[in-house]
Tab-separated table of C-alpha atoms in Angstrom:
chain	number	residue	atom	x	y	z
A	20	UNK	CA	-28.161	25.967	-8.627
A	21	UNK	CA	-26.235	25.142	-5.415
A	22	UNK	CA	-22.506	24.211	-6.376
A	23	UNK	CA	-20.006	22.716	-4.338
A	24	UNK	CA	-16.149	23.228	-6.147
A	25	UNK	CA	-13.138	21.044	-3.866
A	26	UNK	CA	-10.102	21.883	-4.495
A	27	UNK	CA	-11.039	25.428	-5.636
A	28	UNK	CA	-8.500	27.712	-4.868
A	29	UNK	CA	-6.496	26.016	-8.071
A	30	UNK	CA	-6.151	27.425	-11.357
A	31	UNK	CA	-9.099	25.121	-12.822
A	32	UNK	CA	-11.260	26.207	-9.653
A	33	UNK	CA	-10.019	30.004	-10.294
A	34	UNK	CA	-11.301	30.258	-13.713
A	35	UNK	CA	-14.014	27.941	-13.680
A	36	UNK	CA	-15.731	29.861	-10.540
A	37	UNK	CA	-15.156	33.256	-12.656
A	38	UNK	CA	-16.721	31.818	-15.642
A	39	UNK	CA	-20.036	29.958	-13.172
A	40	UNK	CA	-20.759	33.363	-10.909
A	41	UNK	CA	-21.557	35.183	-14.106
A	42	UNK	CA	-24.719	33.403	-13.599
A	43	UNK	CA	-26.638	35.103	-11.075
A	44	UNK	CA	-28.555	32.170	-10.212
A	45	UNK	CA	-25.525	29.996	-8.746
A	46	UNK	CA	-25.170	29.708	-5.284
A	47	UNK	CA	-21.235	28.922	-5.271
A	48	UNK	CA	-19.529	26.874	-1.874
A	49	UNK	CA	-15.294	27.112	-2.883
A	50	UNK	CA	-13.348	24.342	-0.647
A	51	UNK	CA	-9.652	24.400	0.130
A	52	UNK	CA	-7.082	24.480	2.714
A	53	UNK	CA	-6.890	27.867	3.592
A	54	UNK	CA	-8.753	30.816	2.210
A	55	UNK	CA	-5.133	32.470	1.999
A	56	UNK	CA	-4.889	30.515	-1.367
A	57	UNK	CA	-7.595	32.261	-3.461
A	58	UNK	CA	-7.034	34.737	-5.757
A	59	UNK	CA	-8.503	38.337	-4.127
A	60	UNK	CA	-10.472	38.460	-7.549
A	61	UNK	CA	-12.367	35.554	-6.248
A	62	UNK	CA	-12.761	36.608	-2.511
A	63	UNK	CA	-14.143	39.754	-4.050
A	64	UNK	CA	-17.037	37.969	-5.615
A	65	UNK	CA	-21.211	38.267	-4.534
A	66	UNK	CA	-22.808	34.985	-4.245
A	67	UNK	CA	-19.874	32.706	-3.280
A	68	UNK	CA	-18.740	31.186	-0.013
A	69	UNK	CA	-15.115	30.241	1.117
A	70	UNK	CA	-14.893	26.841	3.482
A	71	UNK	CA	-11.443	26.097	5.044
A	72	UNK	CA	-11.395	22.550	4.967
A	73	UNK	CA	-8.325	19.548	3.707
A	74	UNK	CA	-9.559	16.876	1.231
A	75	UNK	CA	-8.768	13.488	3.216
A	76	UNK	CA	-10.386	10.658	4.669
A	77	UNK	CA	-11.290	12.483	7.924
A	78	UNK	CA	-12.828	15.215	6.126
A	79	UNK	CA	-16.449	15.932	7.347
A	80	UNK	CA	-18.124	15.115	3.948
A	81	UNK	CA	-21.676	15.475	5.119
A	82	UNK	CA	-21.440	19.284	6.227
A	83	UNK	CA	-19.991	20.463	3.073
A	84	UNK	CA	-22.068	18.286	1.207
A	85	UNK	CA	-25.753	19.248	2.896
A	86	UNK	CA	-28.120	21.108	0.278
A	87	UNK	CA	-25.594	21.034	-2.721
A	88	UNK	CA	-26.813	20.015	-6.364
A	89	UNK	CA	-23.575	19.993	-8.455
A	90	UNK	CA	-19.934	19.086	-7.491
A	91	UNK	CA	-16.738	20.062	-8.940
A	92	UNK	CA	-13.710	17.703	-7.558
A	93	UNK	CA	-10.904	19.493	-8.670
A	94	UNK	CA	-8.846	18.372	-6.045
A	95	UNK	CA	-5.063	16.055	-6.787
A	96	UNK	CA	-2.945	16.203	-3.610
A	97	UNK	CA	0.245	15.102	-6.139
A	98	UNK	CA	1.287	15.538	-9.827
A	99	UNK	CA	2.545	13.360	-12.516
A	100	UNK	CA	6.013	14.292	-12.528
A	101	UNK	CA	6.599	13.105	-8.697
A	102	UNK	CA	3.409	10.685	-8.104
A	103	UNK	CA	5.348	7.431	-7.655
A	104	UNK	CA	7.726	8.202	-4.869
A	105	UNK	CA	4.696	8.046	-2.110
A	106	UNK	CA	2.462	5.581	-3.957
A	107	UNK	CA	0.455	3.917	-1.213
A	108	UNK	CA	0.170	7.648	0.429
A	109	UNK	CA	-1.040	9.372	-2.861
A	110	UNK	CA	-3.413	6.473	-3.572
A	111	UNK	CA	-4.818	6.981	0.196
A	112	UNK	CA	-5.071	10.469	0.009
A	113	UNK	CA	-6.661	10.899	-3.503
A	114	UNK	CA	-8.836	7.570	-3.614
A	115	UNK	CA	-9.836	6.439	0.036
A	116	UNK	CA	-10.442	10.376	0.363
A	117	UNK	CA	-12.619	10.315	-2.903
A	118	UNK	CA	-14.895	7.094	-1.761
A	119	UNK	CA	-16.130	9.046	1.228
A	120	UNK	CA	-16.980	11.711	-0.515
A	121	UNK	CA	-18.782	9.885	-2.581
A	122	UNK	CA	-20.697	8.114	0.425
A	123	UNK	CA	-21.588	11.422	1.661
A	124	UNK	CA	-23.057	12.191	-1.634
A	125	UNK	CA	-25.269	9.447	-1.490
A	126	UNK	CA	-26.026	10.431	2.097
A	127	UNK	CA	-26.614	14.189	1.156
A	128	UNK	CA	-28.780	13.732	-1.928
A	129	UNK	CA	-26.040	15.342	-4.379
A	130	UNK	CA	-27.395	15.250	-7.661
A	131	UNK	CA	-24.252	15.164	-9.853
A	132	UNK	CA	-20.148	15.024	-9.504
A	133	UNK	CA	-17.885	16.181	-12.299
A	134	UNK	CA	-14.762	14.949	-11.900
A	135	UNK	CA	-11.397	16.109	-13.728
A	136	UNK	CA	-9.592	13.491	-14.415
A	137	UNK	CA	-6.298	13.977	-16.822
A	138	UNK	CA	-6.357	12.910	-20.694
A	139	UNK	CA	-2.166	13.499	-20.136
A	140	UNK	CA	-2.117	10.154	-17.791
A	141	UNK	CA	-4.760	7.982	-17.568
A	142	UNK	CA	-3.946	5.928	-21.194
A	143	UNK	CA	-0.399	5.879	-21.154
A	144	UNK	CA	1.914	5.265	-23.276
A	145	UNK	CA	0.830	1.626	-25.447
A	146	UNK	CA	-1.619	3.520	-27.287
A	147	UNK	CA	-1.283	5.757	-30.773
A	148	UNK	CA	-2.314	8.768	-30.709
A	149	UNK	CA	-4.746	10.210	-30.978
A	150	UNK	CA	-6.230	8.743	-27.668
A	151	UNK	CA	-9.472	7.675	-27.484
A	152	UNK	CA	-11.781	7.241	-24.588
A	153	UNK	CA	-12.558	3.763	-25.538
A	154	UNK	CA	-9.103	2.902	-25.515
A	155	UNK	CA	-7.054	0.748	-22.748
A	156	UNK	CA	-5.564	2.578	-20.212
A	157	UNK	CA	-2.566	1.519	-18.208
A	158	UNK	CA	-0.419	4.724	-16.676
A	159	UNK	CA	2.806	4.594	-16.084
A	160	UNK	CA	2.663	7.052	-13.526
A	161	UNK	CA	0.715	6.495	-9.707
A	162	UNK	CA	-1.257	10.187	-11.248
A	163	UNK	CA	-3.071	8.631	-13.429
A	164	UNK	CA	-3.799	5.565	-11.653
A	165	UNK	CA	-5.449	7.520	-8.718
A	166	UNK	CA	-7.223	9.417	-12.086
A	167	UNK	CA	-8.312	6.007	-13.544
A	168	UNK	CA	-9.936	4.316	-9.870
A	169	UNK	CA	-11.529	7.323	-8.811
A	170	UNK	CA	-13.560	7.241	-12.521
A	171	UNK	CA	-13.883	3.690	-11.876
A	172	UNK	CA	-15.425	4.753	-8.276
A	173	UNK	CA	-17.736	6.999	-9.936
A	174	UNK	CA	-19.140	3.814	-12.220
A	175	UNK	CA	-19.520	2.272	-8.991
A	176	UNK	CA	-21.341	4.662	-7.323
A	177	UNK	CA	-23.971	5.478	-9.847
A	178	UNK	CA	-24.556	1.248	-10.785
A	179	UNK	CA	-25.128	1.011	-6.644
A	180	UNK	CA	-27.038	4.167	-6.262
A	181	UNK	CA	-28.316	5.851	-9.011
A	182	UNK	CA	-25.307	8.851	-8.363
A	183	UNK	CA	-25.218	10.771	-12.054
A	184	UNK	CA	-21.395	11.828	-13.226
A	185	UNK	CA	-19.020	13.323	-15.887
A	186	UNK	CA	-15.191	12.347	-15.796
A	187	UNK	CA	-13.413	15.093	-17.693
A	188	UNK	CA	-10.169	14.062	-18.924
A	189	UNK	CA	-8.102	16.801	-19.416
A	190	UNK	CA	-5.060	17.605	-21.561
A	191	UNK	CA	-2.774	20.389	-20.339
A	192	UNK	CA	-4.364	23.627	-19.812
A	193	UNK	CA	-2.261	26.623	-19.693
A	194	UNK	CA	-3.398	30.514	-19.459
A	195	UNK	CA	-4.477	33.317	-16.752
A	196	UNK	CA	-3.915	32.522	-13.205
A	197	UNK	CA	-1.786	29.418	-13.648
A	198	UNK	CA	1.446	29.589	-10.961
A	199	UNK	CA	3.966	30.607	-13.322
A	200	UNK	CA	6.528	29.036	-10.890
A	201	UNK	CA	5.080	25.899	-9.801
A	202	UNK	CA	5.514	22.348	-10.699
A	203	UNK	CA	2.525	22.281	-13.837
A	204	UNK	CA	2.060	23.967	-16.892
A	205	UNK	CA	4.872	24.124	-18.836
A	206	UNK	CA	3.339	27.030	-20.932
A	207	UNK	CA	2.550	28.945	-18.477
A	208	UNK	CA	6.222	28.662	-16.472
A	209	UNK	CA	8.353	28.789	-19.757
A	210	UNK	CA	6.792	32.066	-20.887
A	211	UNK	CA	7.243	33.498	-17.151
A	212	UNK	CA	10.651	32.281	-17.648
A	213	UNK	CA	11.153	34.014	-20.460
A	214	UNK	CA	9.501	37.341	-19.736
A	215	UNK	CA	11.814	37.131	-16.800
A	216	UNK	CA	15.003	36.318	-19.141
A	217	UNK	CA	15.172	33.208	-16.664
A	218	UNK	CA	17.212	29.731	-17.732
A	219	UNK	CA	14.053	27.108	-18.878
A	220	UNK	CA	14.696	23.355	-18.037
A	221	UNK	CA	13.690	20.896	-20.493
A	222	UNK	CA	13.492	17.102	-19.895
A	223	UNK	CA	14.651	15.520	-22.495
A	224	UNK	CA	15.515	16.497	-25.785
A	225	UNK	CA	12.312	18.542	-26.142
A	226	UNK	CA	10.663	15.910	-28.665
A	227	UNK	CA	8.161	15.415	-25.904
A	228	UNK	CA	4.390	15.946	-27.573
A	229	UNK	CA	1.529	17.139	-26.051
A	230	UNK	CA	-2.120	18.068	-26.408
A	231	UNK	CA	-2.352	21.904	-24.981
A	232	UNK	CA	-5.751	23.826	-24.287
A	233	UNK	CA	-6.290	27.517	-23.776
A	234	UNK	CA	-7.942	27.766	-20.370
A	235	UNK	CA	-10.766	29.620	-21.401
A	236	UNK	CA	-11.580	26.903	-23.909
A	237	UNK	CA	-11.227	23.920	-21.362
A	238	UNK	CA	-13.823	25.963	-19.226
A	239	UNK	CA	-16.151	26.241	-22.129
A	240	UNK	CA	-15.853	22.448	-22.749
A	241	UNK	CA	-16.022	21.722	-18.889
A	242	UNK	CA	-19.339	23.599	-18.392
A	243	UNK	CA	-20.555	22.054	-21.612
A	244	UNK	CA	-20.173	18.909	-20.214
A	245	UNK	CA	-21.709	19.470	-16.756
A	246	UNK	CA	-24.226	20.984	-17.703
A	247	UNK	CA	-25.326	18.855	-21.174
A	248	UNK	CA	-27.372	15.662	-21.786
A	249	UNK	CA	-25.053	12.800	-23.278
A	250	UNK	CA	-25.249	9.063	-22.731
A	251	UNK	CA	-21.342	9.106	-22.715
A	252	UNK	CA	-20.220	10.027	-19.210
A	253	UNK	CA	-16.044	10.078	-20.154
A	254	UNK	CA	-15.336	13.002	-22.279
A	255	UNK	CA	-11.843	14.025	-23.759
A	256	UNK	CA	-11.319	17.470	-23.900
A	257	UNK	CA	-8.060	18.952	-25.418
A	258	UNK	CA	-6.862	20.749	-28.655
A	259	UNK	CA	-7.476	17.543	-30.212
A	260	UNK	CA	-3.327	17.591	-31.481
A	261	UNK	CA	-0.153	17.019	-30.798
A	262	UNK	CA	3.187	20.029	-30.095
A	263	UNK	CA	6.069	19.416	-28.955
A	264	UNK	CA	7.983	20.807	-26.587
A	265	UNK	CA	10.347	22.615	-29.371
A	266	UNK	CA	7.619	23.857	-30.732
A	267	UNK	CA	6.551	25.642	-27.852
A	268	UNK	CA	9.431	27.262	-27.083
A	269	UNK	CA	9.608	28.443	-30.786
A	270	UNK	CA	6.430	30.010	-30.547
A	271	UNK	CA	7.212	31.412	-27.166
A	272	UNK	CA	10.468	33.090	-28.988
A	273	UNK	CA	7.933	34.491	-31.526
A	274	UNK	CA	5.430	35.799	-29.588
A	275	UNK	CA	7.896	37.706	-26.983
A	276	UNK	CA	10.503	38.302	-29.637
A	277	UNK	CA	13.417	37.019	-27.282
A	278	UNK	CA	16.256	34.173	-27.254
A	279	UNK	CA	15.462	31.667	-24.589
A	280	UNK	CA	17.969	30.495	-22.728
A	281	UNK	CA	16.937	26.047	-22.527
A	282	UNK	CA	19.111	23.639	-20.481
A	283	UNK	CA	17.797	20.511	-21.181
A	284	UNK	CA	17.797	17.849	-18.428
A	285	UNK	CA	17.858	14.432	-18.399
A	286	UNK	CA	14.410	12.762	-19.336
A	287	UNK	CA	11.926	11.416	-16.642
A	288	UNK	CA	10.611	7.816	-16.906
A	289	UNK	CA	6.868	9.186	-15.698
A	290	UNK	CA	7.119	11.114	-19.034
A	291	UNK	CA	5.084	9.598	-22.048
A	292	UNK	CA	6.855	10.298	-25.399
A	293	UNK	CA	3.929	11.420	-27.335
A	294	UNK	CA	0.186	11.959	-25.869
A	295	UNK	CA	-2.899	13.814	-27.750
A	296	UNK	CA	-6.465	13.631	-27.418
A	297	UNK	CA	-9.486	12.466	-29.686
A	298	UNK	CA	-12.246	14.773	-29.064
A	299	UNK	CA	-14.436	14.039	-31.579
A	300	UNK	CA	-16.840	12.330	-29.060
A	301	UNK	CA	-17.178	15.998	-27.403
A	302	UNK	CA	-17.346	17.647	-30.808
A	303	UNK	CA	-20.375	15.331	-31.543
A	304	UNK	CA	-22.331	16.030	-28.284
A	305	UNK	CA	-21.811	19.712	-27.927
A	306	UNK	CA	-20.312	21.033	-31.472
A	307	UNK	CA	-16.876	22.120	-32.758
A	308	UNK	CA	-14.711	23.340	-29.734
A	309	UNK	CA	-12.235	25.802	-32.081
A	310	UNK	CA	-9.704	26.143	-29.488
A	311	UNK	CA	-7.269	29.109	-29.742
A	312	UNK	CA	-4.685	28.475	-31.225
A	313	UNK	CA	-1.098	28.037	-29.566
A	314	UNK	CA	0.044	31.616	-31.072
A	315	UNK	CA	-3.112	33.651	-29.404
A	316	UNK	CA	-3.057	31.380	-26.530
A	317	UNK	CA	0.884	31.930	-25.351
A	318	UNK	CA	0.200	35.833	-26.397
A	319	UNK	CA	-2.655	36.312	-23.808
A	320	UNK	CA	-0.995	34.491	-21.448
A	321	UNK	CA	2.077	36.306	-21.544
A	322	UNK	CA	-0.185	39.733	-21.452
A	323	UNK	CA	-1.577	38.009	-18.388
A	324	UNK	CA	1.733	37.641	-16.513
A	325	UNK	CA	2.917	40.961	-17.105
A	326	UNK	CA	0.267	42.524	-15.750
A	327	UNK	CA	-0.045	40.177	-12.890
A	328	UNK	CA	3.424	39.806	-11.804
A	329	UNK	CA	4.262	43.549	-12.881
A	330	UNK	CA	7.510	42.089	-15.090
């Protein structure tokens, strides 16, 4: 199958591309800025191509589109935590950006788009958890609004013309080639922290609760869902419960047997209190996920970082 992956030099687009070369029959095209940004594990790899090439609204859609079957969008040129300081900008550069890819889809024959949306934003916070996919959603945050019109694009495009889709909406993945210092995954950077006997910074008073997936396992689910037959076309995929912050860290101390050293910060208004996924509709499609659990998950990943980052 011919695969087309934007935004793929990311940690979703690192792993998943691992996990869909394994098949001998894909014919992988990976999109991003610069081909700087891959991991060398994935430069490495037989029967994948690199493209150079920004996600906007004067991307040339049609020549990356041409021959492909299957597209990954991946891409999010913000995150939640500063997505409403630039909100007509982000909207611009995530949805305008999105509805000409789409067009070029049409244009170019694409068969299918999976899109990863975000099961952390797109509901916010009226709801009780868990969160279903039937439920309302109203974010609080200019994320999860681009999240929420971009799945409503997709609607659009396959009542107009025929386009088939899957909107994946994601908890918080954590795990293997996840930067350990950036501005996501707050698994990921507090065990770095930690390994590196580094001061963590908490917002808030670490009550915060959230639905956290092993990276592996929101690969699994991912390819389940591009790849199965399902009337549904918006699929949570998470743990399918709620930890909080506190509990994360405690299970961080366990696993690397250290003190941390927390400062916690004063809490963000983009921050819902307490957000966790139903996934029963997924479990009922494609069987039980049986995600690792938080204590296996934080221990590979820390294995991970020590042998990446030499620490």
């Amino acid at each position: 199958m011919n695969i087309l992956l934007l935004g793929a030099a990311g940690f979703i687009g690192t792993n998943l591309t691992l996990e869909l070369k394994k098949e001998s029959t894909n014919k992988i095209t990976l999109v991003d800025r610069k081909k700087d940004f891959f991991n060398h594990r994935i430069i490495e790899c037989k029967n994948i191509s690199i493209i150079e090439e920004e996600f906007s609204e004067n991307t040339e859609f049609d020549s990356l589109l041409k021959g492909q079957e299957l597209v990954y969008h991946l891409v999010s040129t913000t995150v939640p935590g500063n997505s409403n300081q630039k909100v007509p900008q982000e909207l611009a550069a995530n949805v305008i950006a999105t509805a000409k890819m789409l067009e070029a889809c049409v244009r170019c024959g694409v068969k299918k788009v999976i899109f990863i949306s975000s099961g952390g934003t797109v509901y916010g916070k009226e709801l009780k958890c868990p969160l279903r996919e039937d439920g309302e959603t109203n974010p609080i945050n200019s994320y999860g609004l681009q999240k929420i019109t971009i799945e409503k694009l997709l609607y659009l495009y396959r009542y107009m013309y025929g386009i088939d889709y899957r909107v994946v909406r994601l908890s918080n993945p954590y795990g293997p080639y996840q930067k350990p210092n950036g501005v996501l995954g707050a698994i990921t950077t507090f065990t770095y922290k930690a390994l590196k006997e580094e001061e963590i910074i908490v917002y808030g008073n670490g009550g915060v609760v959230r639905d956290f997936i092993y990276i592996d396992d929101a690969i699994k689910g991912i390819i389940n869902i591009a790849n199965g037959e399902s009337l549904y076309r918006v699929f949570n995929l998470g743990c399918g419960y709620g930890t909080s912050i506190n509990q994360v860290l405690h299970i961080i101390e366990q696993v690397l047997n250290v003190k941390l050293v927390v400062k916690f910060a004063e809490a963000r208004k983009v921050d819902v209190p307490e957000n966790y996924l139903d996934i029963t509709r997924y479990e009922e499609v494609f069987g039980g996920l049986e995600p690792k659990s938080l204590l296996e998950g934080i221990t590979n990943t820390a294995s991970f970082i020590k042998m990446e980052y030499k620490i």
